[in-house]
């Protein structure tokens, strides 16, 4: 005889569900971008290695994990349609526990950000506010297929890159660093658009105007690919101008490989998005590190 577990709701979260809530798989992009920032400065960390490691923890498990908890809480009704087995709609994280965890991680993120100095703390404040603005009503920038992915792309790629450079150099990053970080953040808008394909049906039902919903999967995929490619073309062009042709050549080769992957993606955007995230996006982020090494030590001429 089977027992209907819904008759006995949990009062405390399931331990495994807590890890699912903060989605460790999403921590890699901001951690990688933070490392790109530290590399791009061209300074050996030396005694500042603890700041590098602390920044990685802040960018990944804390701020990104907090943003996932906040988004899961604010998206619980959408997830009940798209992915009912997720921690909150499934009841494995009951009541308001999801909200309490997001708030606790917000405070913890700010406390750790304070330890990274004024630049690190300022970036943390921006990241925390952005995470809540993306998910929470009545702001909920996630409803827009333009502002939502743009904000996430900035916080996943541009902000951690800027923060890593600023923390290690104890000052404002150079023009070269800010420019390249912003270009890769711009390109990541395409990555975030592709990420919206997995929630297509729930977004339609709950009024989330993602680009796949508004434009349709085929047009949204073409736009995403164009944005990703354009950002890298601009980076390649700048590296050539700045006297880094070898690095530009490597990123060009990575982009060519992405173009072949994009052709596969465009044949079936909804079905091939997970595959592309493991191939094309990997090539994209490898190019980020190549660019970080390219701009090490570059200085604006007087």
PDB file of C-alpha atoms in Angstrom:
ATOM      1  CA  UNK A   1       0.000   0.000   0.000  1.00  0.00           C
ATOM      2  CA  UNK A   2       1.471   3.342  -1.039  1.00  0.00           C
ATOM      3  CA  UNK A   3       1.364   6.497   1.051  1.00  0.00           C
ATOM      4  CA  UNK A   4       0.517   9.876  -0.465  1.00  0.00           C
ATOM      5  CA  UNK A   5       3.309  12.098   0.865  1.00  0.00           C
ATOM      6  CA  UNK A   6       1.289  15.236   0.119  1.00  0.00           C
ATOM      7  CA  UNK A   7      -0.846  14.321   3.146  1.00  0.00           C
ATOM      8  CA  UNK A   8       2.220  14.776   5.351  1.00  0.00           C
ATOM      9  CA  UNK A   9       3.842  18.046   4.278  1.00  0.00           C
ATOM     10  CA  UNK A  10       7.362  18.751   5.495  1.00  0.00           C
ATOM     11  CA  UNK A  11       7.997  21.398   8.130  1.00  0.00           C
ATOM     12  CA  UNK A  12      11.723  21.779   7.418  1.00  0.00           C
ATOM     13  CA  UNK A  13      13.626  21.668   4.109  1.00  0.00           C
ATOM     14  CA  UNK A  14      15.048  18.450   2.755  1.00  0.00           C
ATOM     15  CA  UNK A  15      18.882  18.763   2.930  1.00  0.00           C
ATOM     16  CA  UNK A  16      19.411  17.768  -0.688  1.00  0.00           C
ATOM     17  CA  UNK A  17      16.781  20.267  -1.802  1.00  0.00           C
ATOM     18  CA  UNK A  18      18.757  23.101  -0.209  1.00  0.00           C
ATOM     19  CA  UNK A  19      21.646  22.409  -2.568  1.00  0.00           C
ATOM     20  CA  UNK A  20      19.269  22.203  -5.527  1.00  0.00           C
ATOM     21  CA  UNK A  21      17.788  25.555  -4.521  1.00  0.00           C
ATOM     22  CA  UNK A  22      21.069  27.432  -4.933  1.00  0.00           C
ATOM     23  CA  UNK A  23      21.972  25.469  -8.107  1.00  0.00           C
ATOM     24  CA  UNK A  24      25.764  24.918  -7.983  1.00  0.00           C
ATOM     25  CA  UNK A  25      25.865  24.390 -11.763  1.00  0.00           C
ATOM     26  CA  UNK A  26      25.184  28.136 -12.196  1.00  0.00           C
ATOM     27  CA  UNK A  27      28.173  29.205 -10.086  1.00  0.00           C
ATOM     28  CA  UNK A  28      30.789  28.550 -12.748  1.00  0.00           C
ATOM     29  CA  UNK A  29      30.177  31.613 -15.010  1.00  0.00           C
ATOM     30  CA  UNK A  30      30.633  34.301 -12.317  1.00  0.00           C
ATOM     31  CA  UNK A  31      33.570  32.446 -10.739  1.00  0.00           C
ATOM     32  CA  UNK A  32      35.236  32.139 -14.152  1.00  0.00           C
ATOM     33  CA  UNK A  33      34.584  35.813 -14.905  1.00  0.00           C
ATOM     34  CA  UNK A  34      36.048  36.799 -11.528  1.00  0.00           C
ATOM     35  CA  UNK A  35      39.189  34.814 -12.342  1.00  0.00           C
ATOM     36  CA  UNK A  36      39.332  36.510 -15.752  1.00  0.00           C
ATOM     37  CA  UNK A  37      39.302  39.814 -13.902  1.00  0.00           C
ATOM     38  CA  UNK A  38      42.185  38.840 -11.650  1.00  0.00           C
ATOM     39  CA  UNK A  39      44.191  37.587 -14.640  1.00  0.00           C
ATOM     40  CA  UNK A  40      43.515  40.696 -16.737  1.00  0.00           C
ATOM     41  CA  UNK A  41      45.092  42.986 -14.126  1.00  0.00           C
ATOM     42  CA  UNK A  42      48.521  41.463 -14.743  1.00  0.00           C
ATOM     43  CA  UNK A  43      49.435  41.403 -11.063  1.00  0.00           C
ATOM     44  CA  UNK A  44      50.598  38.248  -9.297  1.00  0.00           C
ATOM     45  CA  UNK A  45      48.279  37.852  -6.276  1.00  0.00           C
ATOM     46  CA  UNK A  46      51.105  37.158  -3.815  1.00  0.00           C
ATOM     47  CA  UNK A  47      49.718  37.829  -0.347  1.00  0.00           C
ATOM     48  CA  UNK A  48      46.312  38.610  -1.855  1.00  0.00           C
ATOM     49  CA  UNK A  49      45.503  34.973  -2.662  1.00  0.00           C
ATOM     50  CA  UNK A  50      42.932  34.911   0.176  1.00  0.00           C
ATOM     51  CA  UNK A  51      41.098  37.776  -1.542  1.00  0.00           C
ATOM     52  CA  UNK A  52      41.059  35.841  -4.797  1.00  0.00           C
ATOM     53  CA  UNK A  53      39.622  32.752  -3.114  1.00  0.00           C
ATOM     54  CA  UNK A  54      37.158  34.789  -1.047  1.00  0.00           C
ATOM     55  CA  UNK A  55      36.002  36.579  -4.184  1.00  0.00           C
ATOM     56  CA  UNK A  56      35.399  33.254  -5.920  1.00  0.00           C
ATOM     57  CA  UNK A  57      33.245  32.115  -3.010  1.00  0.00           C
ATOM     58  CA  UNK A  58      31.393  35.415  -3.046  1.00  0.00           C
ATOM     59  CA  UNK A  59      30.787  35.393  -6.808  1.00  0.00           C
ATOM     60  CA  UNK A  60      29.643  31.763  -6.949  1.00  0.00           C
ATOM     61  CA  UNK A  61      28.087  30.121  -3.878  1.00  0.00           C
ATOM     62  CA  UNK A  62      27.046  33.355  -2.175  1.00  0.00           C
ATOM     63  CA  UNK A  63      25.800  36.004  -4.615  1.00  0.00           C
ATOM     64  CA  UNK A  64      24.933  33.631  -7.462  1.00  0.00           C
ATOM     65  CA  UNK A  65      23.511  31.085  -5.019  1.00  0.00           C
ATOM     66  CA  UNK A  66      21.470  33.833  -3.368  1.00  0.00           C
ATOM     67  CA  UNK A  67      20.152  34.985  -6.728  1.00  0.00           C
ATOM     68  CA  UNK A  68      19.055  31.424  -7.515  1.00  0.00           C
ATOM     69  CA  UNK A  69      17.282  31.117  -4.163  1.00  0.00           C
ATOM     70  CA  UNK A  70      15.524  34.450  -4.705  1.00  0.00           C
ATOM     71  CA  UNK A  71      14.559  33.532  -8.253  1.00  0.00           C
ATOM     72  CA  UNK A  72      13.291  30.105  -7.193  1.00  0.00           C
ATOM     73  CA  UNK A  73      11.121  31.713  -4.533  1.00  0.00           C
ATOM     74  CA  UNK A  74       9.721  34.406  -6.818  1.00  0.00           C
ATOM     75  CA  UNK A  75       9.263  31.895  -9.648  1.00  0.00           C
ATOM     76  CA  UNK A  76       7.544  29.187  -7.609  1.00  0.00           C
ATOM     77  CA  UNK A  77       4.253  29.579  -9.526  1.00  0.00           C
ATOM     78  CA  UNK A  78       5.979  29.462 -12.915  1.00  0.00           C
ATOM     79  CA  UNK A  79       8.060  26.468 -11.823  1.00  0.00           C
ATOM     80  CA  UNK A  80       4.879  24.661 -10.800  1.00  0.00           C
ATOM     81  CA  UNK A  81       4.105  24.596 -14.552  1.00  0.00           C
ATOM     82  CA  UNK A  82       7.599  24.236 -16.049  1.00  0.00           C
ATOM     83  CA  UNK A  83       9.384  22.101 -13.466  1.00  0.00           C
ATOM     84  CA  UNK A  84       7.056  20.934 -10.663  1.00  0.00           C
ATOM     85  CA  UNK A  85       9.801  18.715  -9.222  1.00  0.00           C
ATOM     86  CA  UNK A  86      11.960  21.697  -8.243  1.00  0.00           C
ATOM     87  CA  UNK A  87      12.514  22.180  -4.489  1.00  0.00           C
ATOM     88  CA  UNK A  88       9.833  24.770  -3.725  1.00  0.00           C
ATOM     89  CA  UNK A  89       6.847  23.675  -5.870  1.00  0.00           C
ATOM     90  CA  UNK A  90       7.500  20.037  -4.947  1.00  0.00           C
ATOM     91  CA  UNK A  91       7.240  20.899  -1.244  1.00  0.00           C
ATOM     92  CA  UNK A  92      10.739  19.675  -0.412  1.00  0.00           C
ATOM     93  CA  UNK A  93      11.417  23.220   0.735  1.00  0.00           C
ATOM     94  CA  UNK A  94       8.142  24.060   2.460  1.00  0.00           C
ATOM     95  CA  UNK A  95       6.417  27.260   3.499  1.00  0.00           C
ATOM     96  CA  UNK A  96       8.507  30.436   3.370  1.00  0.00           C
ATOM     97  CA  UNK A  97      11.817  28.670   3.831  1.00  0.00           C
ATOM     98  CA  UNK A  98      12.881  29.598   0.303  1.00  0.00           C
ATOM     99  CA  UNK A  99      12.400  33.291   1.070  1.00  0.00           C
ATOM    100  CA  UNK A 100      14.209  33.065   4.413  1.00  0.00           C
ATOM    101  CA  UNK A 101      17.184  31.321   2.805  1.00  0.00           C
ATOM    102  CA  UNK A 102      17.413  34.003   0.090  1.00  0.00           C
ATOM    103  CA  UNK A 103      17.320  36.788   2.694  1.00  0.00           C
ATOM    104  CA  UNK A 104      19.924  35.097   4.890  1.00  0.00           C
ATOM    105  CA  UNK A 105      22.248  34.631   1.921  1.00  0.00           C
ATOM    106  CA  UNK A 106      21.752  38.281   0.992  1.00  0.00           C
ATOM    107  CA  UNK A 107      23.033  39.380   4.404  1.00  0.00           C
ATOM    108  CA  UNK A 108      25.907  36.889   4.266  1.00  0.00           C
ATOM    109  CA  UNK A 109      26.901  38.090   0.773  1.00  0.00           C
ATOM    110  CA  UNK A 110      27.039  41.696   1.927  1.00  0.00           C
ATOM    111  CA  UNK A 111      29.119  40.736   4.958  1.00  0.00           C
ATOM    112  CA  UNK A 112      31.675  38.882   2.828  1.00  0.00           C
ATOM    113  CA  UNK A 113      31.664  41.670   0.236  1.00  0.00           C
ATOM    114  CA  UNK A 114      32.585  44.116   2.996  1.00  0.00           C
ATOM    115  CA  UNK A 115      35.736  42.080   3.597  1.00  0.00           C
ATOM    116  CA  UNK A 116      36.869  42.710   0.003  1.00  0.00           C
ATOM    117  CA  UNK A 117      37.203  46.445   0.482  1.00  0.00           C
ATOM    118  CA  UNK A 118      35.183  49.331  -0.968  1.00  0.00           C
ATOM    119  CA  UNK A 119      35.284  48.131  -4.587  1.00  0.00           C
ATOM    120  CA  UNK A 120      34.330  44.597  -3.648  1.00  0.00           C
ATOM    121  CA  UNK A 121      31.560  45.772  -1.341  1.00  0.00           C
ATOM    122  CA  UNK A 122      30.169  48.201  -3.915  1.00  0.00           C
ATOM    123  CA  UNK A 123      30.072  45.460  -6.537  1.00  0.00           C
ATOM    124  CA  UNK A 124      28.369  43.118  -4.059  1.00  0.00           C
ATOM    125  CA  UNK A 125      25.678  45.695  -3.283  1.00  0.00           C
ATOM    126  CA  UNK A 126      25.034  46.127  -7.003  1.00  0.00           C
ATOM    127  CA  UNK A 127      24.888  42.364  -7.553  1.00  0.00           C
ATOM    128  CA  UNK A 128      22.488  41.789  -4.656  1.00  0.00           C
ATOM    129  CA  UNK A 129      20.162  44.594  -5.741  1.00  0.00           C
ATOM    130  CA  UNK A 130      20.242  43.325  -9.312  1.00  0.00           C
ATOM    131  CA  UNK A 131      19.356  39.801  -8.210  1.00  0.00           C
ATOM    132  CA  UNK A 132      16.254  40.975  -6.374  1.00  0.00           C
ATOM    133  CA  UNK A 133      15.285  43.453  -9.115  1.00  0.00           C
ATOM    134  CA  UNK A 134      15.403  40.599 -11.613  1.00  0.00           C
ATOM    135  CA  UNK A 135      12.990  38.381  -9.684  1.00  0.00           C
ATOM    136  CA  UNK A 136      10.839  40.235  -7.184  1.00  0.00           C
ATOM    137  CA  UNK A 137       7.528  41.983  -7.782  1.00  0.00           C
ATOM    138  CA  UNK A 138       6.706  44.675  -8.711  1.00  0.00           C
ATOM    139  CA  UNK A 139      10.064  45.307 -10.433  1.00  0.00           C
ATOM    140  CA  UNK A 140      10.611  41.806 -11.827  1.00  0.00           C
ATOM    141  CA  UNK A 141      12.870  42.692 -14.746  1.00  0.00           C
ATOM    142  CA  UNK A 142      12.691  39.033 -15.685  1.00  0.00           C
ATOM    143  CA  UNK A 143       9.394  39.833 -17.425  1.00  0.00           C
ATOM    144  CA  UNK A 144      11.354  41.635 -20.147  1.00  0.00           C
ATOM    145  CA  UNK A 145      13.231  39.608 -22.726  1.00  0.00           C
ATOM    146  CA  UNK A 146      15.635  42.532 -23.131  1.00  0.00           C
ATOM    147  CA  UNK A 147      16.267  43.900 -19.632  1.00  0.00           C
ATOM    148  CA  UNK A 148      16.154  40.563 -17.812  1.00  0.00           C
ATOM    149  CA  UNK A 149      18.817  38.677 -19.800  1.00  0.00           C
ATOM    150  CA  UNK A 150      20.865  41.868 -20.042  1.00  0.00           C
ATOM    151  CA  UNK A 151      20.972  42.283 -16.284  1.00  0.00           C
ATOM    152  CA  UNK A 152      21.849  38.632 -15.696  1.00  0.00           C
ATOM    153  CA  UNK A 153      24.558  38.759 -18.373  1.00  0.00           C
ATOM    154  CA  UNK A 154      26.075  41.845 -16.753  1.00  0.00           C
ATOM    155  CA  UNK A 155      26.067  40.224 -13.311  1.00  0.00           C
ATOM    156  CA  UNK A 156      27.353  36.848 -14.543  1.00  0.00           C
ATOM    157  CA  UNK A 157      30.178  38.097 -16.756  1.00  0.00           C
ATOM    158  CA  UNK A 158      30.846  41.839 -16.558  1.00  0.00           C
ATOM    159  CA  UNK A 159      30.427  42.547 -12.845  1.00  0.00           C
ATOM    160  CA  UNK A 160      32.559  39.627 -11.549  1.00  0.00           C
ATOM    161  CA  UNK A 161      35.286  40.467 -14.090  1.00  0.00           C
ATOM    162  CA  UNK A 162      35.285  44.104 -12.942  1.00  0.00           C
ATOM    163  CA  UNK A 163      35.259  43.025  -9.295  1.00  0.00           C
ATOM    164  CA  UNK A 164      38.161  40.602  -9.631  1.00  0.00           C
ATOM    165  CA  UNK A 165      40.271  43.274 -11.304  1.00  0.00           C
ATOM    166  CA  UNK A 166      39.295  45.978  -8.814  1.00  0.00           C
ATOM    167  CA  UNK A 167      39.898  43.830  -5.718  1.00  0.00           C
ATOM    168  CA  UNK A 168      43.322  42.633  -6.850  1.00  0.00           C
ATOM    169  CA  UNK A 169      44.515  46.049  -7.978  1.00  0.00           C
ATOM    170  CA  UNK A 170      42.804  47.904  -5.097  1.00  0.00           C
ATOM    171  CA  UNK A 171      41.514  50.486  -7.547  1.00  0.00           C
ATOM    172  CA  UNK A 172      39.440  51.182 -10.609  1.00  0.00           C
ATOM    173  CA  UNK A 173      40.162  48.762 -13.495  1.00  0.00           C
ATOM    174  CA  UNK A 174      41.716  50.091 -16.685  1.00  0.00           C
ATOM    175  CA  UNK A 175      39.856  51.138 -19.829  1.00  0.00           C
ATOM    176  CA  UNK A 176      40.941  47.890 -21.520  1.00  0.00           C
ATOM    177  CA  UNK A 177      39.554  45.718 -18.728  1.00  0.00           C
ATOM    178  CA  UNK A 178      36.225  47.537 -18.497  1.00  0.00           C
ATOM    179  CA  UNK A 179      35.762  47.501 -22.275  1.00  0.00           C
ATOM    180  CA  UNK A 180      36.453  43.789 -22.719  1.00  0.00           C
ATOM    181  CA  UNK A 181      34.363  42.869 -19.665  1.00  0.00           C
ATOM    182  CA  UNK A 182      31.402  44.864 -20.987  1.00  0.00           C
ATOM    183  CA  UNK A 183      31.698  43.313 -24.441  1.00  0.00           C
ATOM    184  CA  UNK A 184      31.636  39.790 -23.052  1.00  0.00           C
ATOM    185  CA  UNK A 185      28.698  40.769 -20.842  1.00  0.00           C
ATOM    186  CA  UNK A 186      26.926  42.097 -23.944  1.00  0.00           C
ATOM    187  CA  UNK A 187      27.546  38.811 -25.736  1.00  0.00           C
ATOM    188  CA  UNK A 188      26.267  36.860 -22.747  1.00  0.00           C
ATOM    189  CA  UNK A 189      22.839  38.395 -23.377  1.00  0.00           C
ATOM    190  CA  UNK A 190      22.579  35.788 -26.130  1.00  0.00           C
ATOM    191  CA  UNK A 191      23.512  33.005 -23.729  1.00  0.00           C
ATOM    192  CA  UNK A 192      20.801  34.115 -21.304  1.00  0.00           C
ATOM    193  CA  UNK A 193      18.253  34.268 -24.124  1.00  0.00           C
ATOM    194  CA  UNK A 194      19.019  30.643 -24.984  1.00  0.00           C
ATOM    195  CA  UNK A 195      18.619  29.792 -21.306  1.00  0.00           C
ATOM    196  CA  UNK A 196      15.019  31.042 -21.482  1.00  0.00           C
ATOM    197  CA  UNK A 197      14.049  28.259 -23.889  1.00  0.00           C
ATOM    198  CA  UNK A 198      13.691  25.761 -21.055  1.00  0.00           C
ATOM    199  CA  UNK A 199      10.880  27.816 -19.467  1.00  0.00           C
ATOM    200  CA  UNK A 200       8.964  28.591 -22.646  1.00  0.00           C
ATOM    201  CA  UNK A 201       5.561  27.176 -21.676  1.00  0.00           C
ATOM    202  CA  UNK A 202       5.487  28.511 -18.121  1.00  0.00           C
ATOM    203  CA  UNK A 203       6.646  31.937 -19.289  1.00  0.00           C
ATOM    204  CA  UNK A 204       3.776  32.066 -21.780  1.00  0.00           C
ATOM    205  CA  UNK A 205       1.220  31.233 -19.107  1.00  0.00           C
ATOM    206  CA  UNK A 206       2.555  33.699 -16.519  1.00  0.00           C
ATOM    207  CA  UNK A 207       3.228  36.710 -18.703  1.00  0.00           C
ATOM    208  CA  UNK A 208       7.030  36.532 -18.774  1.00  0.00           C
ATOM    209  CA  UNK A 209       7.890  38.173 -22.104  1.00  0.00           C
ATOM    210  CA  UNK A 210      11.151  36.370 -22.796  1.00  0.00           C
ATOM    211  CA  UNK A 211      12.492  36.683 -26.326  1.00  0.00           C
ATOM    212  CA  UNK A 212      11.609  33.059 -27.197  1.00  0.00           C
ATOM    213  CA  UNK A 213       8.016  33.878 -26.174  1.00  0.00           C
ATOM    214  CA  UNK A 214       7.824  37.263 -27.923  1.00  0.00           C
ATOM    215  CA  UNK A 215       9.829  36.540 -31.076  1.00  0.00           C
ATOM    216  CA  UNK A 216       9.415  32.781 -31.340  1.00  0.00           C
ATOM    217  CA  UNK A 217      12.172  30.181 -30.858  1.00  0.00           C
ATOM    218  CA  UNK A 218      13.706  30.495 -34.345  1.00  0.00           C
ATOM    219  CA  UNK A 219      14.059  34.290 -34.377  1.00  0.00           C
ATOM    220  CA  UNK A 220      15.182  34.405 -30.732  1.00  0.00           C
ATOM    221  CA  UNK A 221      17.888  31.819 -31.419  1.00  0.00           C
ATOM    222  CA  UNK A 222      19.153  33.747 -34.458  1.00  0.00           C
ATOM    223  CA  UNK A 223      19.264  36.951 -32.418  1.00  0.00           C
ATOM    224  CA  UNK A 224      21.111  35.227 -29.574  1.00  0.00           C
ATOM    225  CA  UNK A 225      23.724  33.829 -31.955  1.00  0.00           C
ATOM    226  CA  UNK A 226      24.175  37.227 -33.604  1.00  0.00           C
ATOM    227  CA  UNK A 227      24.740  38.964 -30.272  1.00  0.00           C
ATOM    228  CA  UNK A 228      27.265  36.356 -29.107  1.00  0.00           C
ATOM    229  CA  UNK A 229      29.196  36.494 -32.369  1.00  0.00           C
ATOM    230  CA  UNK A 230      29.139  40.298 -32.616  1.00  0.00           C
ATOM    231  CA  UNK A 231      30.598  40.727 -29.124  1.00  0.00           C
ATOM    232  CA  UNK A 232      33.503  38.435 -29.956  1.00  0.00           C
ATOM    233  CA  UNK A 233      34.127  40.118 -33.321  1.00  0.00           C
ATOM    234  CA  UNK A 234      34.445  43.434 -31.502  1.00  0.00           C
ATOM    235  CA  UNK A 235      36.865  41.908 -28.978  1.00  0.00           C
ATOM    236  CA  UNK A 236      38.947  40.407 -31.800  1.00  0.00           C
ATOM    237  CA  UNK A 237      39.053  43.753 -33.599  1.00  0.00           C
ATOM    238  CA  UNK A 238      40.162  45.608 -30.474  1.00  0.00           C
ATOM    239  CA  UNK A 239      42.872  43.068 -29.703  1.00  0.00           C
ATOM    240  CA  UNK A 240      44.299  43.503 -33.194  1.00  0.00           C
ATOM    241  CA  UNK A 241      44.259  47.285 -32.735  1.00  0.00           C
ATOM    242  CA  UNK A 242      45.919  46.916 -29.333  1.00  0.00           C
ATOM    243  CA  UNK A 243      48.735  44.822 -30.787  1.00  0.00           C
ATOM    244  CA  UNK A 244      47.629  41.357 -29.641  1.00  0.00           C
ATOM    245  CA  UNK A 245      47.204  39.473 -32.954  1.00  0.00           C
ATOM    246  CA  UNK A 246      48.008  35.998 -31.555  1.00  0.00           C
ATOM    247  CA  UNK A 247      45.312  36.239 -28.879  1.00  0.00           C
ATOM    248  CA  UNK A 248      42.926  37.668 -31.477  1.00  0.00           C
ATOM    249  CA  UNK A 249      43.683  34.688 -33.721  1.00  0.00           C
ATOM    250  CA  UNK A 250      42.910  32.196 -30.950  1.00  0.00           C
ATOM    251  CA  UNK A 251      39.571  33.841 -30.199  1.00  0.00           C
ATOM    252  CA  UNK A 252      38.813  33.893 -33.933  1.00  0.00           C
ATOM    253  CA  UNK A 253      39.387  30.127 -34.096  1.00  0.00           C
ATOM    254  CA  UNK A 254      37.073  29.645 -31.099  1.00  0.00           C
ATOM    255  CA  UNK A 255      34.442  31.810 -32.774  1.00  0.00           C
ATOM    256  CA  UNK A 256      34.646  29.806 -36.017  1.00  0.00           C
ATOM    257  CA  UNK A 257      34.028  26.627 -34.018  1.00  0.00           C
ATOM    258  CA  UNK A 258      31.037  28.326 -32.390  1.00  0.00           C
ATOM    259  CA  UNK A 259      29.622  29.216 -35.800  1.00  0.00           C
ATOM    260  CA  UNK A 260      29.539  25.530 -36.727  1.00  0.00           C
ATOM    261  CA  UNK A 261      27.803  24.790 -33.404  1.00  0.00           C
ATOM    262  CA  UNK A 262      25.343  27.618 -34.065  1.00  0.00           C
ATOM    263  CA  UNK A 263      24.353  26.002 -37.369  1.00  0.00           C
ATOM    264  CA  UNK A 264      23.367  22.867 -35.446  1.00  0.00           C
ATOM    265  CA  UNK A 265      21.514  24.940 -32.860  1.00  0.00           C
ATOM    266  CA  UNK A 266      19.469  26.835 -35.441  1.00  0.00           C
ATOM    267  CA  UNK A 267      18.125  23.616 -36.965  1.00  0.00           C
ATOM    268  CA  UNK A 268      16.234  22.915 -33.728  1.00  0.00           C
ATOM    269  CA  UNK A 269      16.629  25.813 -31.228  1.00  0.00           C
ATOM    270  CA  UNK A 270      14.446  24.408 -28.461  1.00  0.00           C
ATOM    271  CA  UNK A 271      15.861  20.895 -28.696  1.00  0.00           C
ATOM    272  CA  UNK A 272      19.522  21.796 -29.197  1.00  0.00           C
ATOM    273  CA  UNK A 273      19.869  24.505 -26.516  1.00  0.00           C
ATOM    274  CA  UNK A 274      21.200  22.116 -23.838  1.00  0.00           C
ATOM    275  CA  UNK A 275      23.722  20.733 -26.341  1.00  0.00           C
ATOM    276  CA  UNK A 276      24.838  24.213 -27.367  1.00  0.00           C
ATOM    277  CA  UNK A 277      25.286  25.257 -23.741  1.00  0.00           C
ATOM    278  CA  UNK A 278      27.828  22.470 -23.396  1.00  0.00           C
ATOM    279  CA  UNK A 279      29.674  23.242 -26.623  1.00  0.00           C
ATOM    280  CA  UNK A 280      29.268  26.760 -27.978  1.00  0.00           C
ATOM    281  CA  UNK A 281      29.061  28.448 -24.584  1.00  0.00           C
ATOM    282  CA  UNK A 282      32.163  26.569 -23.422  1.00  0.00           C
ATOM    283  CA  UNK A 283      34.081  27.946 -26.408  1.00  0.00           C
ATOM    284  CA  UNK A 284      32.761  31.426 -25.604  1.00  0.00           C
ATOM    285  CA  UNK A 285      34.050  31.410 -22.031  1.00  0.00           C
ATOM    286  CA  UNK A 286      37.406  29.972 -23.099  1.00  0.00           C
ATOM    287  CA  UNK A 287      37.750  33.044 -25.291  1.00  0.00           C
ATOM    288  CA  UNK A 288      37.146  35.208 -22.241  1.00  0.00           C
ATOM    289  CA  UNK A 289      40.243  33.854 -20.537  1.00  0.00           C
ATOM    290  CA  UNK A 290      42.307  34.280 -23.712  1.00  0.00           C
ATOM    291  CA  UNK A 291      41.209  37.929 -23.806  1.00  0.00           C
ATOM    292  CA  UNK A 292      42.083  38.326 -20.131  1.00  0.00           C
ATOM    293  CA  UNK A 293      45.648  37.203 -20.802  1.00  0.00           C
ATOM    294  CA  UNK A 294      45.800  39.468 -23.858  1.00  0.00           C
ATOM    295  CA  UNK A 295      45.075  42.673 -21.948  1.00  0.00           C
ATOM    296  CA  UNK A 296      47.430  41.977 -19.045  1.00  0.00           C
ATOM    297  CA  UNK A 297      49.728  44.923 -18.653  1.00  0.00           C
ATOM    298  CA  UNK A 298      48.136  47.081 -21.355  1.00  0.00           C
ATOM    299  CA  UNK A 299      48.295  50.776 -20.543  1.00  0.00           C
ATOM    300  CA  UNK A 300      46.704  53.813 -22.138  1.00  0.00           C
ATOM    301  CA  UNK A 301      49.336  55.781 -24.052  1.00  0.00           C
ATOM    302  CA  UNK A 302      49.840  59.389 -22.885  1.00  0.00           C
TER     303      UNK A 302
END
